[in-house]
Coordinates of C-alpha atoms in Angstrom, one line a residue:
Chain A
M1 CA 35.8 28.2 14.1
A2 CA 32.7 26.0 13.2
V3 CA 32.1 25.8 9.7
S4 CA 28.3 25.5 9.0
A5 CA 26.8 22.8 7.5
A6 CA 25.4 25.0 4.7
E7 CA 29.0 25.6 3.8
E8 CA 29.9 22.1 3.8
L9 CA 27.4 21.0 1.4
S10 CA 28.8 21.2 -2.6
D11 CA 25.4 22.9 -3.4
P12 CA 24.5 25.0 0.0
L13 CA 21.3 24.9 1.8
I14 CA 19.6 28.0 2.1
W15 CA 16.4 28.0 4.6
P16 CA 13.5 30.1 3.5
E17 CA 13.8 33.7 5.4
E18 CA 10.1 32.5 7.2
G19 CA 12.0 30.2 9.1
V20 CA 10.6 26.9 10.8
A21 CA 7.1 28.0 9.1
R22 CA 8.7 26.6 5.8
V23 CA 10.7 23.3 5.1
P24 CA 12.6 22.9 1.7
Y25 CA 11.5 20.0 0.2
R26 CA 15.3 19.2 -0.6
V27 CA 15.9 18.0 2.9
F28 CA 13.8 15.1 2.2
F29 CA 15.5 13.6 -0.9
D30 CA 19.1 14.9 -1.0
E31 CA 21.8 12.7 -0.5
D32 CA 24.7 14.9 0.7
I33 CA 22.1 16.4 3.4
Y34 CA 21.6 12.8 4.6
A35 CA 25.1 12.1 5.0
L36 CA 25.5 15.3 6.7
E37 CA 22.7 14.2 9.2
H38 CA 24.7 11.4 10.3
E39 CA 27.4 14.0 11.3
K40 CA 25.4 16.7 12.8
I41 CA 22.9 14.9 14.3
F42 CA 23.2 11.3 15.1
R43 CA 26.9 11.9 15.9
G44 CA 25.9 14.9 17.5
P45 CA 24.9 16.3 20.9
I46 CA 21.9 14.2 21.2
W47 CA 20.6 11.0 22.8
N48 CA 19.5 8.3 20.2
F49 CA 17.4 5.5 21.7
L50 CA 19.3 2.1 21.6
C51 CA 16.7 -0.5 23.3
L52 CA 15.0 -1.5 26.1
E53 CA 16.8 -2.7 29.4
I54 CA 14.5 -5.8 29.1
D55 CA 16.1 -6.4 26.1
I56 CA 19.3 -7.2 27.7
P57 CA 18.6 -8.5 31.3
N58 CA 21.5 -10.7 31.8
H59 CA 25.3 -10.6 32.1
G60 CA 26.5 -11.4 28.9
D61 CA 23.3 -10.2 26.7
Y62 CA 24.0 -8.3 23.5
K63 CA 21.5 -6.7 21.3
T64 CA 22.2 -5.0 18.0
T65 CA 20.5 -1.7 16.8
F66 CA 21.0 1.4 14.7
I67 CA 22.2 5.2 15.2
G68 CA 21.1 6.7 11.9
E69 CA 22.2 4.1 9.7
I70 CA 25.4 3.3 11.9
P71 CA 25.2 -0.2 13.3
V72 CA 25.5 -0.5 17.1
I73 CA 25.9 -3.0 19.8
V74 CA 24.4 -2.8 23.3
T75 CA 25.6 -5.3 25.9
R76 CA 25.2 -6.2 29.9
D77 CA 28.8 -6.8 31.2
E78 CA 29.8 -9.1 34.2
D79 CA 29.6 -6.1 36.2
G80 CA 25.8 -5.7 35.5
A81 CA 26.5 -2.3 33.6
V82 CA 25.2 -1.6 30.0
Y83 CA 27.8 -0.5 27.3
A84 CA 27.4 0.4 23.7
M85 CA 29.7 0.5 20.8
V86 CA 29.8 0.9 17.1
N87 CA 29.3 -2.8 15.5
R88 CA 32.4 -2.2 13.2
C89 CA 35.7 -4.3 13.7
A90 CA 38.5 -2.2 14.2
H91 CA 40.6 -3.9 11.8
K92 CA 38.6 -4.1 8.6
G93 CA 35.4 -2.8 9.3
A94 CA 33.3 -5.7 9.3
L95 CA 30.2 -6.1 11.5
V96 CA 31.3 -8.1 14.6
C97 CA 28.0 -9.2 16.1
L98 CA 25.6 -10.6 13.4
K99 CA 22.7 -11.9 15.5
E100 CA 20.2 -9.5 16.5
H101 CA 20.4 -10.6 20.2
G102 CA 22.4 -13.1 21.9
N103 CA 24.4 -14.0 25.1
D104 CA 28.4 -14.4 25.2
K105 CA 31.5 -14.0 27.1
M106 CA 33.2 -12.3 24.2
L107 CA 32.5 -10.8 20.9
T108 CA 34.5 -12.1 17.9
C109 CA 34.6 -10.8 14.3
I110 CA 34.2 -13.9 12.1
Y111 CA 36.5 -12.5 9.5
H112 CA 39.9 -12.5 11.3
S113 CA 39.1 -13.6 14.9
W114 CA 39.5 -10.2 16.3
T115 CA 38.2 -10.6 19.8
Y116 CA 36.6 -8.2 22.1
D117 CA 35.3 -8.0 25.5
M118 CA 31.5 -7.1 26.5
Q119 CA 32.9 -3.4 26.9
G120 CA 34.5 -3.5 23.3
K121 CA 37.9 -3.4 24.2
L122 CA 40.3 -5.6 22.0
R123 CA 41.3 -8.9 23.8
G124 CA 42.5 -11.0 21.1
V125 CA 44.3 -10.8 17.5
A126 CA 44.8 -14.0 16.0
F127 CA 48.3 -14.4 14.7
R128 CA 49.3 -11.7 16.3
N129 CA 52.7 -13.0 16.7
G130 CA 52.6 -14.6 13.6
S131 CA 53.3 -18.2 12.7
R132 CA 56.6 -20.1 12.8
G133 CA 58.4 -16.8 13.6
K134 CA 57.2 -14.9 10.4
G135 CA 54.5 -12.5 9.9
G136 CA 52.3 -11.0 12.6
M137 CA 51.5 -7.4 13.7
P138 CA 54.6 -5.0 14.1
E139 CA 56.2 -4.8 17.4
D140 CA 54.6 -1.3 18.4
F141 CA 51.1 -3.1 17.8
N142 CA 49.0 -1.5 20.8
P143 CA 45.7 -3.4 21.5
E144 CA 44.3 -0.6 23.8
Q145 CA 44.4 1.9 20.6
H146 CA 41.9 -0.6 18.6
R147 CA 38.9 -1.0 20.5
L148 CA 35.1 -1.0 19.1
E149 CA 34.2 2.8 18.8
P150 CA 32.7 3.5 22.4
I151 CA 29.3 5.1 22.6
R152 CA 28.5 6.7 26.2
V153 CA 25.2 5.4 27.8
E154 CA 22.4 6.6 30.0
I155 CA 19.4 4.3 31.1
F156 CA 16.2 6.2 31.8
C157 CA 12.9 4.7 32.8
G158 CA 14.0 1.2 31.4
M159 CA 15.1 2.7 27.8
V160 CA 18.6 2.7 27.0
F161 CA 20.0 5.6 25.4
G162 CA 23.6 6.4 23.3
T163 CA 25.3 9.4 22.1
F164 CA 28.7 10.0 20.4
S165 CA 29.2 13.5 21.7
E166 CA 31.0 14.5 24.9
K167 CA 28.9 17.6 24.9
T168 CA 25.5 16.0 25.3
P169 CA 24.0 16.9 28.6
P170 CA 22.7 14.2 30.9
F171 CA 19.6 12.7 29.8
E172 CA 17.2 14.4 31.9
T173 CA 18.7 17.6 31.4
Y174 CA 18.3 17.0 27.3
L175 CA 14.6 16.4 27.9
G176 CA 13.9 19.1 30.6
P177 CA 11.7 18.3 33.5
R178 CA 8.3 18.4 32.0
M179 CA 9.2 15.9 29.5
S180 CA 11.1 13.8 31.6
G181 CA 8.4 13.8 33.9
F182 CA 5.9 12.7 31.3
V183 CA 8.2 9.6 30.2
K184 CA 8.1 8.7 34.1
R185 CA 4.0 8.7 33.7
S186 CA 4.2 6.1 30.8
M187 CA 7.4 4.2 31.5
G188 CA 8.1 4.6 34.9
R189 CA 7.6 1.0 35.8
P190 CA 8.6 -2.5 35.2
V191 CA 7.5 -3.6 31.9
K192 CA 7.5 -6.7 29.6
H193 CA 7.2 -7.3 26.0
L194 CA 3.9 -8.2 24.5
G195 CA 5.0 -8.4 20.7
M196 CA 6.9 -6.5 18.1
H197 CA 7.1 -5.9 14.5
S198 CA 8.4 -3.4 12.2
Q199 CA 7.4 -1.8 8.9
I200 CA 9.4 -0.3 5.9
M201 CA 8.2 3.2 4.8
H202 CA 9.2 4.4 1.6
H203 CA 10.3 8.0 2.7
N204 CA 12.7 10.1 4.4
W205 CA 13.0 9.5 8.2
K206 CA 12.2 13.2 8.9
L207 CA 8.9 13.0 7.6
Y208 CA 7.7 10.6 10.3
A209 CA 9.2 12.4 12.8
E210 CA 7.0 15.5 11.5
N211 CA 4.2 13.0 11.2
L212 CA 4.4 12.3 15.0
R213 CA 4.3 15.8 15.8
D214 CA 1.4 16.7 13.5
S215 CA -1.5 17.0 15.5
Y216 CA -3.4 18.6 12.9
H217 CA -3.7 15.6 10.7
A218 CA -4.1 12.8 13.4
T219 CA -7.9 13.7 13.8
L220 CA -8.3 14.3 9.7
L221 CA -6.6 11.6 8.1
H222 CA -7.5 8.9 10.7
T223 CA -10.9 8.4 10.6
F224 CA -11.3 5.7 13.2
Y225 CA -9.8 7.8 15.7
T226 CA -12.5 10.7 15.3
T227 CA -15.4 8.9 15.1
F228 CA -14.6 6.4 18.0
K229 CA -13.9 9.4 20.1
I230 CA -10.6 8.3 21.3
N231 CA -8.9 11.4 20.1
R232 CA -10.5 14.4 18.4
L233 CA -9.6 18.4 18.4
D234 CA -12.5 19.0 20.3
M235 CA -11.5 17.2 23.2
D236 CA -9.7 18.9 25.7
G237 CA -6.3 18.0 25.1
G238 CA -2.8 20.1 24.1
I239 CA 0.8 20.0 22.8
L240 CA 3.5 20.6 25.2
M241 CA 7.2 21.2 24.2
S242 CA 10.4 21.0 25.7
D243 CA 11.9 24.4 25.8
D244 CA 14.0 24.0 22.6
G245 CA 11.0 22.5 20.6
M246 CA 12.7 19.3 20.1
H247 CA 10.6 17.0 21.9
H248 CA 6.8 17.2 22.6
I249 CA 3.7 15.8 23.9
S250 CA 0.1 15.5 22.4
Y251 CA -2.3 14.4 24.6
A252 CA -6.1 14.3 24.8
K253 CA -8.8 13.4 27.6
R254 CA -11.5 11.2 26.2
D255 CA -14.2 12.1 28.8
T256 CA -14.1 15.8 28.0
L257 CA -15.7 15.5 24.8
K258 CA -17.4 18.4 23.6
E259 CA -19.1 18.1 20.3
D260 CA -17.7 20.5 17.8
G261 CA -20.3 21.4 14.9
E262 CA -17.0 22.2 12.8
Y263 CA -16.6 18.4 12.3
A264 CA -20.1 18.0 10.7
A265 CA -20.1 21.2 9.2
S266 CA -17.1 20.9 6.9
G267 CA -17.9 17.6 6.1
V268 CA -14.4 16.4 6.8
H269 CA -13.9 12.5 5.9
S270 CA -13.5 11.5 9.2
A271 CA -16.7 13.0 10.6
Q272 CA -18.7 11.0 8.1
Y273 CA -17.9 7.3 9.7
D274 CA -20.7 5.5 11.2
S275 CA -19.7 4.8 14.4
H276 CA -21.4 1.7 15.3
L277 CA -19.1 -1.2 16.0
N278 CA -20.1 -4.9 15.9
A279 CA -17.6 -5.6 18.4
P280 CA -16.8 -2.4 20.7
E281 CA -15.0 -4.4 23.3
F282 CA -12.0 -4.2 21.6
M283 CA -11.6 -1.0 23.3
D284 CA -12.3 -1.7 26.5
M285 CA -9.8 -0.1 29.1
F286 CA -8.9 -0.4 32.6
P287 CA -7.9 2.5 34.7
E288 CA -4.2 2.8 34.8
I289 CA -3.1 6.3 35.5
D290 CA -5.1 8.8 37.3
D291 CA -4.8 12.1 35.5
G292 CA -7.8 11.8 33.0
I293 CA -5.4 11.7 29.7
T294 CA -6.5 8.8 27.7
H295 CA -4.4 9.3 24.6
A296 CA -0.6 10.4 24.5
I297 CA 2.0 10.7 22.2
Q298 CA 5.4 11.7 23.2
T299 CA 8.4 12.4 21.0
I300 CA 12.0 12.2 21.8
F301 CA 14.1 13.9 19.1
P302 CA 15.3 12.5 17.0
T303 CA 13.9 9.0 16.3
L304 CA 11.5 7.9 19.5
C305 CA 8.0 8.1 20.2
V306 CA 6.3 6.8 23.3
Q307 CA 2.6 5.7 23.0
L308 CA 0.1 5.3 25.7
T309 CA -3.5 5.3 23.8
L310 CA -5.9 4.1 26.1
N311 CA -3.9 1.0 27.6
S312 CA -1.9 0.4 24.4
L313 CA 1.9 1.0 25.9
A314 CA 4.2 0.8 22.9
V315 CA 7.5 2.5 22.2
R316 CA 8.0 3.2 18.4
F317 CA 11.5 3.6 17.0
F318 CA 12.4 4.4 13.5
V319 CA 15.7 4.0 11.6
P320 CA 16.6 5.8 8.5
R321 CA 17.6 2.9 5.8
G322 CA 18.7 5.3 3.1
V323 CA 17.5 8.7 2.1
D324 CA 13.9 7.6 1.1
K325 CA 13.6 4.9 3.4
T326 CA 12.6 4.5 7.1
E327 CA 12.2 1.1 9.5
L328 CA 9.7 1.9 11.9
F329 CA 9.8 -0.9 14.9
W330 CA 6.6 -1.2 17.0
F331 CA 7.5 -2.4 20.7
Y332 CA 4.3 -3.3 22.3
L333 CA 4.7 -3.4 26.1
G334 CA 2.7 -4.4 29.5
G335 CA 3.0 -4.0 32.9
E336 CA 5.2 -6.7 34.2
D337 CA 2.4 -7.5 36.8
D338 CA -0.5 -7.0 34.6
T339 CA -3.4 -9.8 35.1
E340 CA -4.5 -11.9 32.1
E341 CA -7.6 -9.5 31.7
E342 CA -5.3 -6.5 31.5
T343 CA -3.1 -8.4 28.7
Q344 CA -6.2 -9.1 26.8
M345 CA -7.4 -5.4 26.6
R346 CA -3.7 -4.2 25.8
T347 CA -3.5 -7.0 23.0
M348 CA -7.2 -6.1 21.6
Q349 CA -6.1 -2.1 21.6
S350 CA -3.2 -3.0 19.8
N351 CA -5.4 -3.2 16.8
L352 CA -5.7 0.6 16.8
T353 CA -1.8 1.0 15.8
G354 CA 0.9 -0.8 14.0
S355 CA 1.2 -1.7 10.4
A356 CA -2.3 -2.7 10.2
G357 CA -3.5 -0.7 12.7
F358 CA -7.0 1.0 12.5
V359 CA -5.7 4.3 13.1
S360 CA -2.2 4.4 12.3
L361 CA -2.4 2.2 9.2
E362 CA -2.7 5.6 6.8
D363 CA 0.8 6.7 8.3
G364 CA 2.6 3.7 6.4
C365 CA 1.7 5.6 3.1
I366 CA 0.9 9.2 3.9
N367 CA 4.7 10.1 4.3
E368 CA 5.5 8.2 1.1
F369 CA 2.9 10.3 -0.7
V370 CA 4.6 13.4 0.5
Q371 CA 8.2 11.9 -0.7
R372 CA 6.6 11.1 -4.1
G373 CA 4.9 14.8 -4.1
T374 CA 8.0 16.5 -3.3
T375 CA 10.6 14.7 -5.4
G376 CA 12.3 16.8 -8.1
S377 CA 10.9 20.1 -6.5
L378 CA 14.5 21.3 -5.4
D379 CA 13.5 25.2 -4.9
K380 CA 9.9 24.5 -3.3
E381 CA 9.1 24.3 0.3
S382 CA 6.1 23.4 2.7
F383 CA 4.0 25.8 4.3
L384 CA 3.5 25.3 8.1
E385 CA 1.6 28.3 9.7
M386 CA -1.5 26.2 11.3
G387 CA -1.4 27.6 15.1
G388 CA 0.9 30.5 14.1
R389 CA 4.6 30.8 13.1
D390 CA 6.4 30.4 16.0
V391 CA 7.5 27.5 18.4
A392 CA 5.2 27.7 21.7
N393 CA 3.1 25.3 23.8
S394 CA -0.5 25.1 22.7
E395 CA -2.7 24.2 25.7
G396 CA -6.3 23.6 24.6
S397 CA -6.0 23.2 21.1
R398 CA -4.2 20.6 18.7
A399 CA -5.2 22.6 15.7
T400 CA -1.5 23.6 15.2
E401 CA 1.6 22.7 13.6
T402 CA 3.7 24.3 16.5
A403 CA 5.5 20.7 17.5
I404 CA 6.6 20.3 14.0
R405 CA 8.2 23.5 13.8
G406 CA 9.7 22.7 17.1
F407 CA 11.4 19.8 15.2
W408 CA 13.0 22.0 12.5
K409 CA 14.1 24.3 15.5
G410 CA 16.1 21.8 17.0
Y411 CA 17.2 20.2 13.4
R412 CA 18.3 23.7 12.0
E413 CA 20.5 24.6 15.2
L414 CA 22.1 20.9 14.8
M415 CA 22.6 21.1 11.4
G416 CA 23.8 24.8 11.3
V417 CA 21.3 25.7 8.5
Chain B
M1 CA -3.8 -20.0 22.6
S2 CA -5.1 -23.3 23.6
A3 CA -6.0 -24.2 19.7
V4 CA -2.9 -23.7 18.8
E5 CA -0.8 -25.2 21.6
S6 CA -3.0 -28.4 20.9
T7 CA -1.7 -28.1 17.0
E8 CA 1.6 -28.0 18.2
T9 CA 1.8 -30.2 21.0
T10 CA -0.6 -32.9 20.0
K11 CA -0.4 -33.6 16.3
D12 CA 1.7 -36.8 16.8
V13 CA -1.9 -38.2 18.7
M14 CA -4.0 -36.7 16.2
S15 CA -5.0 -39.1 13.1
E16 CA -5.1 -38.5 9.4
V17 CA -8.6 -37.3 7.8
A18 CA -9.2 -40.8 6.3
D19 CA -12.4 -39.8 4.5
P20 CA -11.0 -38.5 0.9
S21 CA -14.5 -36.5 0.1
L22 CA -13.9 -34.6 3.9
R23 CA -10.4 -33.8 3.1
V24 CA -11.4 -32.4 -0.5
L25 CA -14.1 -30.4 1.1
I26 CA -11.7 -28.6 3.9
E27 CA -9.0 -28.1 1.1
N28 CA -11.6 -26.4 -1.3
F29 CA -12.7 -24.3 1.5
L30 CA -9.1 -23.0 2.3
V31 CA -8.4 -22.6 -1.4
D32 CA -11.7 -20.5 -1.6
Y33 CA -10.8 -18.5 1.3
A34 CA -8.0 -17.2 -0.5
H35 CA -9.6 -16.6 -3.8
M36 CA -12.1 -14.5 -2.1
I37 CA -9.9 -12.0 -0.7
D38 CA -7.8 -12.1 -3.9
D39 CA -11.0 -11.5 -6.1
G40 CA -11.7 -8.5 -3.9
R41 CA -14.7 -10.1 -1.9
V42 CA -13.6 -9.0 1.5
E43 CA -17.0 -8.1 2.9
E44 CA -17.6 -12.4 2.8
W45 CA -14.4 -12.8 4.8
P46 CA -16.0 -13.0 8.4
N47 CA -18.5 -15.8 6.9
Y48 CA -15.4 -18.2 6.7
F49 CA -15.3 -17.9 10.7
T50 CA -17.5 -19.4 13.5
P51 CA -19.0 -16.6 15.8
D52 CA -16.3 -17.0 18.4
A53 CA -13.5 -17.5 16.2
F54 CA -9.7 -16.4 16.7
Y55 CA -8.1 -14.7 13.8
Q56 CA -4.6 -13.3 14.1
I57 CA -1.7 -12.1 11.8
T58 CA 1.4 -12.4 13.7
N59 CA 5.2 -13.1 12.8
R60 CA 7.2 -15.9 13.8
D61 CA 9.5 -14.4 16.4
N62 CA 6.2 -13.2 18.4
Y63 CA 4.6 -16.8 17.9
E64 CA 7.6 -18.8 19.2
A65 CA 8.0 -16.2 21.9
G66 CA 4.3 -16.8 22.9
H67 CA 4.0 -12.8 22.9
P68 CA 0.1 -12.0 22.6
I69 CA 0.4 -9.0 20.1
G70 CA 0.9 -9.5 16.3
I71 CA 0.1 -7.2 13.6
M72 CA -3.9 -7.7 13.6
Q73 CA -6.2 -9.7 16.0
C74 CA -9.7 -10.4 16.1
K75 CA -11.4 -12.6 19.1
T76 CA -14.8 -12.7 17.5
Q77 CA -16.5 -12.5 14.1
G78 CA -18.0 -9.0 15.1
M79 CA -14.4 -7.8 15.3
M80 CA -14.0 -9.2 11.9
K81 CA -16.9 -7.2 10.7
D82 CA -15.6 -4.1 12.3
R83 CA -12.3 -4.6 10.0
V84 CA -14.2 -5.1 7.0
K85 CA -16.4 -2.0 7.7
A86 CA -13.1 0.0 8.6
I87 CA -11.3 -0.8 5.1
F88 CA -14.2 0.3 3.1
E89 CA -15.4 3.3 5.3
A90 CA -12.3 4.7 7.3
N91 CA -9.0 3.6 5.9
V92 CA -7.0 5.3 3.5
F93 CA -4.7 3.6 1.3
E94 CA -3.6 3.1 -2.5
P95 CA -5.8 1.0 -4.5
H96 CA -4.1 -2.7 -4.5
V97 CA -4.9 -6.6 -4.9
Y98 CA -3.3 -9.7 -3.4
C99 CA -2.5 -13.1 -5.1
H100 CA -2.3 -16.0 -2.6
L101 CA -0.3 -18.9 -3.7
L102 CA -0.8 -21.8 -1.2
G103 CA 1.1 -24.9 -0.6
R104 CA -0.8 -28.4 0.1
S105 CA -2.7 -28.3 3.2
R106 CA -1.4 -31.0 5.8
L107 CA -4.5 -31.8 7.6
R108 CA -5.2 -33.8 10.8
E109 CA -8.3 -34.7 12.7
E110 CA -8.4 -33.8 16.4
K111 CA -11.8 -35.4 16.9
P112 CA -14.7 -35.8 14.6
G113 CA -15.8 -32.5 13.7
R114 CA -12.5 -30.9 14.5
Y115 CA -9.7 -30.5 12.2
H116 CA -6.3 -28.9 12.3
A117 CA -4.4 -27.6 8.9
R118 CA -1.1 -26.3 8.1
T119 CA -0.9 -24.4 4.8
N120 CA 2.3 -22.4 3.6
F121 CA 1.3 -19.3 1.8
Q122 CA 3.0 -16.5 -0.3
V123 CA 1.0 -13.4 -1.2
V124 CA 2.1 -11.3 -3.9
R125 CA 0.5 -7.5 -3.7
T126 CA 0.2 -5.6 -7.0
M127 CA -0.4 -1.9 -6.9
Q128 CA -2.4 0.4 -8.9
N129 CA 0.8 1.6 -10.8
G130 CA 1.6 -2.1 -11.7
G131 CA 4.2 -2.5 -9.1
Q132 CA 4.5 -6.0 -7.8
D133 CA 6.1 -7.2 -4.6
I134 CA 5.9 -10.4 -2.2
I135 CA 4.5 -9.0 0.5
A136 CA 4.2 -12.0 2.7
T137 CA 5.5 -15.6 3.3
G138 CA 4.5 -17.8 6.0
K139 CA 2.2 -20.5 7.2
Y140 CA -1.6 -20.5 8.2
I141 CA -2.0 -22.9 11.3
D142 CA -5.8 -23.3 11.3
V143 CA -8.3 -25.2 13.5
I144 CA -11.4 -25.9 11.8
A145 CA -15.2 -27.0 12.7
C146 CA -16.9 -29.4 10.3
D147 CA -20.0 -31.2 10.6
G148 CA -19.6 -32.7 7.2
S149 CA -21.0 -30.0 5.1
A150 CA -20.1 -26.4 5.5
P151 CA -16.4 -26.1 7.1
K152 CA -15.7 -22.9 9.1
L153 CA -12.4 -21.5 11.0
Q154 CA -12.4 -21.7 14.7
D155 CA -8.8 -20.4 15.0
R156 CA -6.4 -19.0 12.2
R157 CA -2.9 -17.9 13.1
V158 CA -1.2 -16.2 10.0
V159 CA 2.4 -16.5 11.1
L160 CA 4.7 -14.5 8.8
D161 CA 8.1 -15.5 8.3
S162 CA 9.4 -12.0 8.4
R163 CA 9.2 -9.3 11.1
R164 CA 8.9 -6.5 8.5
I165 CA 6.0 -5.4 6.9
D166 CA 6.0 -3.1 3.8
I167 CA 4.2 -0.2 3.9
L168 CA 1.0 -1.6 5.6
I169 CA -1.3 -4.4 5.6
V170 CA -4.9 -3.5 4.8
Y171 CA -6.7 -6.9 3.7
P172 CA -6.6 -9.5 5.8
L173 CA -4.2 -12.4 4.7

């Protein structure tokens, strides 16, 4: 019989009876819950983003990444297929790959020279037969029982995903047709890297997962967005979710803006900005996808986001670095056959996002303010009733926290809390 | 891009800045830039550039791979003015100040009136609660226009050694 996670914690987590409209603050700073997430979520029946296929284009290429805090190697073997495995030697547990990327025929742990092929199978053990007839491994040592821990891989729209669980359904089933169709919209084409950086944020990883799904805050905290009419709650737009609520899409159509007196009447911070730009050309865009959507944020549970704002295409991937630290990677992409002008426009639009982004800059610190605000409040909880208390699509309005509730619905099911 | 490429590929054929007074003028200009930001006069920042100047904060990986997107990029002085305006009117962040520590600038002359400089730097950020961290280490790769009296940056690449930013970057470096 499965034991629920609540019972596995020495101090059981009792979720508030209001359900996903409440989140106990404890989940953001409890070390035991953080450890359990690695077992139930990151090693659970979900797909974790690993890397982009263009990171490992050639036979013998490898790249290191993380699932939760677990170090991972992704390779492309001589057979052209992509493999993934835990970056942990089967001998004493040292990292096998030290470089973040490279190309090799074999992977060798530098500690005692145990050597693995690019699929993670053990191919060589130094001094296996000892030296001068003495020492060495026991007679019954079987290399087949000592390989790098394998991770099942699927590739979708140029993105490599991995799972530890045999129970994880095929990737498109995991996402559902609506979500996978929207990934194809953004990423279903050959892409190339235009630049990358990361930022360390001083808060629990789930606060960024919430933040990405928080369409309520997007136009209030982020003044720049609102004033320059890229994304406001009074534009046509909405929230779509997968049936299980775990993944979501937030979209807006810039050309449909209807001025909503609510912004001016309430005097919200984001309506006060004088919208005159000295150099509006940094927002120049070219027509790319013919559906009227000019701003789209899509999350894939647990730690991935695909962004297409104007023409700024980016994959955001966040990695927990302890219970109160998160590293957010920004991979900016362009179409493989973009013209120089198109690359220029994507480059200038990139000023909107990233760790110095006109729009996203605040997200670097806002979740830290939640972390600092909630620490020590063991029996207190957040209140998430904007747009109702349930998990349902919200076509036509983004003044809702429905997608955040969807995240917690999935989280609770996986964690058994 | 061309300005940097010329810095990297032609530095062997560029000449020394022979005139000591010109060298001091440019060196002082580069120090003044850092003090302007450290002293909270960021509204003066665009004045340090020519109208068509290029400014970028990027990192070593992007710079060496030739990737166009860094962390902040302005292709005109107008975009720099928009950055300043956003800092004061749009963006929300905890109060903090920078302290730039500059290494000695290596100057070279491409032709009369056009100079190249590389300056290593570190930036310490002090938050309102007293917390201090080195948030940036790297090099400025500059092209400077100077007719003999008032130097201006034509191109400044701020190349950070680390790909990882702590929390956020609000003020230019």
